[in-house]
Every structure is written in C-alpha cells, then in structure tokens.
CSV table of C-alpha atoms in Angstrom, one decimal:
chain,number,residue,atom,x,y,z
A,5,MET,CA,179.2,112.5,159.2
A,6,ILE,CA,182.2,112.5,157.3
A,7,GLU,CA,181.3,111.8,153.5
A,8,GLU,CA,183.0,108.0,152.5
A,9,LEU,CA,185.1,109.6,149.7
A,10,THR,CA,186.4,111.7,152.5
A,11,LYS,CA,186.8,108.9,155.6
A,12,PRO,CA,190.5,108.1,156.1
A,13,LYS,CA,191.6,104.3,155.3
A,14,ILE,CA,192.6,103.1,158.9
A,15,LYS,CA,193.7,99.7,159.9
A,16,ILE,CA,194.4,99.3,163.8
A,17,MET,CA,195.2,95.8,165.1
A,18,ILE,CA,193.6,93.9,167.8
A,19,CYS,CA,196.3,92.4,169.5
A,20,CYS,CA,195.2,88.8,170.5
A,21,HIS,CA,197.2,85.7,172.1
A,22,LYS,CA,193.5,83.6,172.5
A,23,LYS,CA,190.6,83.6,171.9
A,24,THR,CA,188.3,86.3,172.9
A,25,ASP,CA,185.6,88.9,171.2
A,26,VAL,CA,186.7,92.1,168.9
A,27,CYS,CA,185.5,94.4,167.6
A,28,THR,CA,184.3,94.0,164.2
A,29,ASP,CA,184.5,97.7,163.3
A,30,ASP,CA,186.3,98.4,159.3
A,31,ILE,CA,189.0,100.1,161.3
A,32,TYR,CA,190.5,97.2,163.0
A,33,LEU,CA,192.5,94.4,162.0
A,34,PRO,CA,192.4,91.5,164.9
A,35,ILE,CA,195.9,90.0,164.4
A,36,GLN,CA,197.0,86.5,166.1
A,37,VAL,CA,200.4,87.8,167.9
A,38,GLY,CA,202.9,84.3,168.4
A,39,HIS,CA,200.9,82.5,166.0
A,40,ALA,CA,204.5,80.5,164.9
A,41,MET,CA,204.7,79.1,167.7
A,42,ALA,CA,201.0,78.6,168.6
A,43,THR,CA,199.0,75.3,169.0
A,44,TYR,CA,195.7,76.9,167.8
A,45,ASP,CA,194.5,78.7,165.0
A,46,MET,CA,191.9,81.7,165.7
A,47,ASP,CA,190.1,83.4,162.9
A,48,MET,CA,191.6,86.1,162.7
A,49,GLN,CA,194.9,87.7,161.1
A,50,LYS,CA,198.3,85.7,161.4
A,51,ASP,CA,201.6,87.5,162.5
A,52,ASP,CA,203.3,85.3,160.0
A,53,LYS,CA,201.1,85.1,157.2
A,54,LEU,CA,200.5,86.5,154.1
A,55,ASP,CA,197.2,85.7,152.2
A,56,GLY,CA,197.4,82.0,154.3
A,57,ASN,CA,201.2,82.3,153.0
A,58,GLU,CA,205.1,82.5,155.1
A,59,CYS,CA,205.6,86.5,154.7
A,60,ASP,CA,208.9,88.0,156.3
A,61,ASN,CA,207.8,88.0,160.5
A,62,ILE,CA,209.2,88.0,163.6
A,63,SER,CA,205.7,85.8,165.3
A,64,LYS,CA,208.2,83.2,167.0
A,65,TYR,CA,209.8,85.1,168.8
A,66,ASN,CA,206.4,86.8,170.4
A,67,ASN,CA,208.0,85.2,173.9
A,68,ILE,CA,210.8,88.6,173.9
A,69,TYR,CA,208.4,91.1,171.3
A,70,CYS,CA,205.0,90.5,172.6
A,71,GLU,CA,202.2,92.9,170.6
A,72,MET,CA,205.3,94.7,168.7
A,73,THR,CA,205.4,91.2,166.6
A,74,ALA,CA,202.3,92.4,164.7
A,75,MET,CA,203.1,95.7,164.5
A,76,TYR,CA,206.8,94.4,162.5
A,77,TRP,CA,203.9,92.0,160.5
A,78,ALA,CA,202.2,95.1,159.7
A,79,TRP,CA,205.6,96.6,158.7
A,80,LYS,CA,206.5,94.2,156.1
A,81,ASN,CA,203.0,93.0,155.1
A,82,ILE,CA,200.3,95.8,155.6
A,83,ARG,CA,199.9,97.8,152.3
A,84,LYS,CA,200.6,94.1,151.0
A,85,VAL,CA,197.1,93.6,152.2
A,86,TYR,CA,195.6,97.6,152.2
A,87,LYS,CA,197.0,99.1,148.9
A,88,ASP,CA,195.1,102.2,149.9
A,89,VAL,CA,195.4,102.1,153.9
A,90,GLU,CA,196.1,105.7,155.5
A,91,TYR,CA,196.5,104.8,159.4
A,92,VAL,CA,198.2,102.3,160.4
A,93,GLY,CA,197.8,101.5,164.5
A,94,LEU,CA,198.3,98.6,167.4
A,95,CYS,CA,195.9,98.0,170.3
A,96,HIS,CA,195.1,95.1,172.4
A,97,TYR,CA,191.7,93.0,172.8
A,98,ARG,CA,191.0,94.6,176.1
A,99,ARG,CA,192.5,97.8,175.3
A,100,TYR,CA,191.1,100.3,172.7
A,101,PHE,CA,191.7,103.1,171.2
A,102,PHE,CA,188.2,105.9,172.7
A,103,ILE,CA,186.4,108.8,172.3
A,104,LYS,CA,184.3,109.8,175.1
A,105,ASN,CA,181.2,111.5,174.7
A,106,SER,CA,180.2,114.7,175.3
A,107,ARG,CA,177.7,114.2,177.9
A,108,LEU,CA,178.0,116.0,180.6
A,109,LYS,CA,177.4,112.9,183.2
A,110,ASP,CA,180.1,111.0,181.1
A,111,TYR,CA,182.7,113.8,182.4
A,112,ILE,CA,181.3,114.1,185.9
A,113,LYS,CA,182.0,110.1,186.0
A,114,TYR,CA,185.4,110.7,184.1
A,115,PHE,CA,187.0,112.9,186.0
A,116,GLY,CA,185.5,111.1,189.4
A,117,ARG,CA,186.9,108.2,189.0
A,118,LYS,CA,190.4,110.2,188.4
A,119,ILE,CA,190.4,112.6,191.0
A,120,LYS,CA,189.5,108.8,193.6
A,121,SER,CA,192.2,107.7,192.3
A,122,LEU,CA,194.7,110.0,192.7
A,123,VAL,CA,193.6,110.6,196.2
A,124,ARG,CA,194.1,107.0,196.9
A,125,ILE,CA,197.6,107.2,195.6
A,126,LEU,CA,198.2,110.4,197.7
A,127,ILE,CA,196.4,109.3,201.3
A,128,ASN,CA,198.2,105.0,200.9
A,129,LYS,CA,201.9,107.3,200.3
A,130,PRO,CA,203.0,103.5,198.2
A,131,ASN,CA,206.5,102.7,198.8
A,132,GLY,CA,208.4,102.4,195.3
A,133,PHE,CA,206.1,103.6,192.4
A,134,THR,CA,202.3,103.8,191.2
A,135,ILE,CA,200.6,104.2,187.7
A,136,HIS,CA,197.8,106.4,187.6
A,137,ASP,CA,196.8,105.4,184.3
A,138,PRO,CA,193.9,107.3,182.5
A,139,GLN,CA,191.1,105.5,180.9
A,140,TYR,CA,187.3,104.6,180.8
A,141,TYR,CA,185.5,100.8,181.3
A,142,VAL,CA,183.1,99.5,179.2
A,143,GLU,CA,181.2,96.0,179.5
A,144,ASN,CA,182.5,94.2,176.3
A,145,THR,CA,183.4,94.9,172.8
A,146,SER,CA,179.5,95.2,171.8
A,147,ASP,CA,179.3,98.4,174.3
A,148,THR,CA,177.4,101.1,172.2
A,149,LYS,CA,179.8,103.0,174.0
A,150,LEU,CA,182.5,101.7,172.1
A,151,SER,CA,180.6,101.1,168.5
A,152,GLU,CA,180.1,105.1,169.1
A,153,SER,CA,183.6,105.8,170.2
A,154,ASN,CA,184.9,103.7,166.7
A,155,LYS,CA,182.2,106.2,164.4
A,156,ARG,CA,184.1,109.6,166.0
A,157,ILE,CA,187.8,107.9,165.2
A,158,PHE,CA,187.6,108.5,161.8
A,159,LYS,CA,186.1,112.5,162.4
A,160,GLU,CA,189.5,112.8,165.0
A,161,ILE,CA,192.6,111.1,163.4
A,162,CYS,CA,191.7,113.2,160.4
A,163,GLY,CA,194.6,115.6,159.1
A,164,PHE,CA,197.1,113.6,162.7
A,165,ASP,CA,200.3,112.4,162.0
A,166,ILE,CA,200.3,110.5,164.9
A,167,ILE,CA,198.0,109.5,167.8
A,168,ALA,CA,198.4,108.0,171.3
A,169,THR,CA,196.6,107.5,174.3
A,170,HIS,CA,196.6,110.1,177.3
A,171,PRO,CA,200.1,109.1,178.9
A,172,CYS,CA,200.1,107.5,182.2
A,173,MET,CA,201.2,108.7,185.2
A,174,ILE,CA,203.8,107.4,187.1
A,175,ILE,CA,203.7,108.8,190.6
A,176,ASP,CA,207.2,108.9,193.0
A,177,SER,CA,209.3,107.7,190.2
A,178,THR,CA,210.7,108.2,186.9
A,179,VAL,CA,209.8,106.0,184.0
A,180,GLY,CA,213.4,104.5,183.7
A,181,SER,CA,213.5,103.8,187.5
A,182,PHE,CA,209.7,102.2,186.8
A,183,PHE,CA,211.2,100.0,184.0
A,184,ASN,CA,214.1,98.5,186.7
A,185,ILE,CA,211.3,95.7,187.3
A,186,ILE,CA,212.9,94.1,184.0
A,187,GLY,CA,216.2,94.5,185.5
A,188,ARG,CA,218.8,97.4,185.2
A,189,VAL,CA,221.0,96.0,182.9
A,190,TYR,CA,218.6,96.1,180.0
A,191,ILE,CA,217.9,99.6,180.4
A,192,ASP,CA,221.6,100.5,180.4
A,193,LEU,CA,222.4,98.8,177.5
A,194,MET,CA,219.4,100.9,175.3
A,195,THR,CA,221.1,103.9,177.1
A,196,GLU,CA,224.6,103.2,175.5
A,197,ILE,CA,222.5,102.1,171.8
A,198,ILE,CA,220.6,105.4,172.0
A,199,ASP,CA,223.6,107.6,173.0
A,200,SER,CA,226.4,105.8,170.8
A,201,GLU,CA,224.2,105.0,167.6
A,202,PHE,CA,221.1,107.1,167.5
A,203,MET,CA,221.7,110.4,168.2
A,204,ASN,CA,219.4,111.9,167.2
A,205,TYR,CA,216.9,110.3,169.4
A,206,SER,CA,219.0,110.6,172.1
A,207,LYS,CA,217.6,114.0,174.0
A,208,SER,CA,213.9,112.5,173.9
A,209,TYR,CA,214.9,109.1,174.7
A,210,HIS,CA,216.9,110.9,177.6
A,211,GLN,CA,213.8,113.4,178.4
A,212,VAL,CA,211.3,110.1,178.8
A,213,ILE,CA,213.2,107.9,181.1
A,214,SER,CA,213.5,111.0,183.1
A,215,GLY,CA,210.7,112.5,183.2
A,216,ASN,CA,207.0,110.4,184.7
A,217,LYS,CA,204.5,110.5,181.6
A,218,LEU,CA,204.4,106.9,179.8
A,219,TYR,CA,202.4,106.3,176.5
A,220,ALA,CA,201.7,102.8,177.7
A,221,ALA,CA,201.6,99.2,175.6
A,222,ASN,CA,202.8,100.3,172.8
A,223,MET,CA,199.6,101.5,171.2
A,224,ILE,CA,200.3,104.4,168.7
A,225,ILE,CA,198.5,105.3,165.2
A,226,LEU,CA,200.2,106.5,162.4
A,227,LYS,CA,200.6,107.6,158.9
A,228,THR,CA,201.5,105.4,156.9
A,229,GLU,CA,204.3,107.4,155.4
A,230,LEU,CA,205.7,107.4,158.9
A,231,LEU,CA,205.7,103.6,159.3
A,232,ASP,CA,208.5,103.2,158.0
A,233,GLU,CA,210.3,105.2,160.4
A,234,TYR,CA,208.7,104.4,163.3
A,235,CYS,CA,209.7,100.9,163.0
A,236,ALA,CA,213.1,101.1,161.6
A,237,PHE,CA,214.1,103.0,164.9
A,238,VAL,CA,212.3,100.5,167.5
A,239,PHE,CA,213.0,97.0,165.8
A,240,GLU,CA,216.5,98.3,164.8
A,241,VAL,CA,217.3,99.5,168.8
A,242,LEU,CA,215.8,95.9,169.8
A,243,ASP,CA,217.3,93.9,167.2
A,244,LYS,CA,221.0,95.5,168.6
A,245,HIS,CA,219.8,95.2,172.5
A,246,ILE,CA,219.6,91.3,171.7
A,247,ARG,CA,222.7,91.3,169.9
A,248,TYR,CA,225.1,92.9,172.0
A,249,THR,CA,223.4,91.4,175.2
A,250,LYS,CA,224.6,87.8,173.7
A,251,GLU,CA,228.3,89.5,173.2
A,252,LYS,CA,228.5,91.1,176.6
A,253,GLY,CA,227.5,87.7,178.4
A,254,ILE,CA,224.3,89.3,179.8
A,255,CYS,CA,221.9,86.3,177.9
A,256,ALA,CA,223.6,84.0,176.5
A,257,ASN,CA,220.5,83.3,174.7
A,258,PRO,CA,217.7,86.0,174.6
A,259,GLU,CA,215.2,84.3,172.1
A,260,THR,CA,214.8,80.9,174.5
A,261,GLU,CA,215.9,82.3,178.0
A,262,GLY,CA,213.4,83.0,180.6
A,263,THR,CA,215.2,85.9,182.1
A,264,TYR,CA,215.1,88.0,178.8
A,265,SER,CA,211.0,86.9,178.3
A,266,ARG,CA,208.4,90.1,177.3
A,267,ILE,CA,211.6,92.2,177.6
A,268,SER,CA,211.7,94.0,174.1
A,269,GLY,CA,208.1,94.5,174.4
A,270,TYR,CA,209.0,96.4,177.8
A,271,LEU,CA,211.6,98.5,175.7
A,272,ALA,CA,209.1,99.1,173.1
A,273,GLU,CA,207.2,100.9,175.0
A,274,ILE,CA,210.4,103.6,176.1
A,275,LEU,CA,211.2,103.1,172.1
A,276,THR,CA,207.5,104.7,171.2
A,277,CYS,CA,207.4,107.2,173.3
A,278,THR,CA,211.2,108.0,172.3
A,279,TYR,CA,209.8,108.2,169.0
A,280,ILE,CA,206.0,110.7,170.1
A,281,ASN,CA,208.8,112.9,172.1
A,282,TYR,CA,210.9,113.5,169.3
A,283,HIS,CA,208.3,114.0,167.1
A,284,LYS,CA,205.1,115.4,168.6
A,285,ASP,CA,206.1,119.6,168.5
A,286,ALA,CA,207.2,118.8,164.7
A,287,CYS,CA,204.3,117.0,164.0
A,288,LYS,CA,200.3,116.9,164.1
A,289,PHE,CA,200.4,115.4,167.2
A,290,LYS,CA,196.7,113.9,169.2
A,291,GLU,CA,196.5,112.4,172.4
A,292,LEU,CA,193.0,110.4,171.9
A,293,ASP,CA,191.9,108.5,175.4
A,294,LYS,CA,191.8,104.7,175.9
A,295,CYS,CA,189.0,102.3,177.7
A,296,PHE,CA,189.3,98.8,178.7
A,297,ILE,CA,187.1,95.7,178.0
A,298,LYS,CA,186.4,94.2,181.8
A,299,ASN,CA,184.6,91.5,180.9
A,300,LEU,CA,186.8,89.5,178.7
C-alpha cells in the first residue's frame, strides 16, 4: 500500500457527451464535452467553464474535435483548479485504463479471448482491414474489477512520464490506409503540414502511418510537465489543418460543414501516436490495459 503522501496526484478526465454512470474514484474528473452547444446540463465539469465562468476553450467545436475539447480544457485550465496535479489523462465514459488482476484464471480468460479474436480474423480473411483491440470487459462502473484496478493505478504509473493503453493492431493494412476512411485528402494535408512545419516529428509520424499499431481513442496520461508540449503539438497541427483546408478549398467551412465532422478527433489519434512514438524510447513510458464498460 502506497502511503498517502507519496501517491501521485492524478486527474484522468472521463469524456461524456450524454448522461451516464461514471467512476467516482478521486483520480477521475468527469467532464461534459461539447457543453457550449448542448441543450442539457450534466452534473459535472464542463469543457467551457472554470469555476462556473467562461474560460479558454474550444467546446463549440466538439463536433470536429470530439474528446479533444476536454484535453484542450485541461491544457488551459486544469492546473488552475488542481494546482498540485502531477498527472493529467483522458479516457471515455465506456473506456477506462485498466490494470488486470494477477490471478491466473483472469490471464487465461484474457488470452483465450485474444486468441479467438485473432483466429476469427484469420479464418474470415476480411476484405480491407480489421482492428484487433486487446481489452477487458466489465459489466458496469460499479464492477469491483474496475474499482480494484483504480486502486492499483497509483502504484503502476508512479515514476513514468507517458502512459497509454496497449495499441490496437490493424490487420492487413496500415494506420495511414485505415484512416483513409475519413478522406485521403485530409491525411495527405496533415502529412504535408508535419513534413514542412513540424520536421522534428516527421520521422515518428511516418513510422506511425506506415505501421499497423494504433494507440486508439486519444487515451493518454501525461506528467503535467509534458502536457504543454503534447497539447501545443497536437492543437497547432490541427489548427493549421483547419486553416489550410479552407485556404486550399478542400472544405469551405470545416467548423460547420458535415464533411469535416469528427475529422480533428480522428487526426488527433495519429498525432497522439506520433507524440508517443517520438518520446517513448527517451522517456519513461508504460502501457496499461483497457476495459470496456458493457452495460452503458
């Protein structure tokens, strides 16, 4: 048991866009994303408010940034609320960081599901691509497996700089090809931005898009001293992407046109992977499991 004084101070945002049950453990901060455009008010932190007042935010662009409006809020505001926070993270109301029980039967069940999934993929020989996403399943947010996991997170991440979930594996494709689903023109434009204006990340970026492993859903935990660097990189690229999309006539108004809906959120996944890939050999990096809440 870690002594209270030595526990790292953690705030992992749980992104919510609808009323739902969430974990109530102190390490979590439920946050309503897209609050600026919402017609309802949830009893939790809003991604456009600080102590009930307007703050630096991009909440009204949640339709294109998705869960990243929460990360932007954290970048600009979380240290004003939690002045001594040491780690800042992001997860989703149905997807949490998870540390499995060390009992042998749990390992057997997990690897049994993993093998069945891979065999099913190989037998079916899918056209295009299939994602193999290793994750556990729990019934609800009150499941004792999740509460036990939350207690272990303190010990597991202490001393690490960046924490992510185990990556998904994209079968018979690459990350770059997988994201063609949002429109190849958007991937090509981001590649152009990285190669011309963020050259220090270029090698890591190309390793990500030419590979088949994806740290999905922008789930990441960072030491607060890395939060500025990570967010500056991600949001500067995304801001330029929106601006150049307009200038090049790809999309006249990305903020309102449906063709650009969720694009920044998807692109952020590639950028998050790029940031992790750039740093993971030089810093203390750790991968955790992920769990999916079934009954929400």
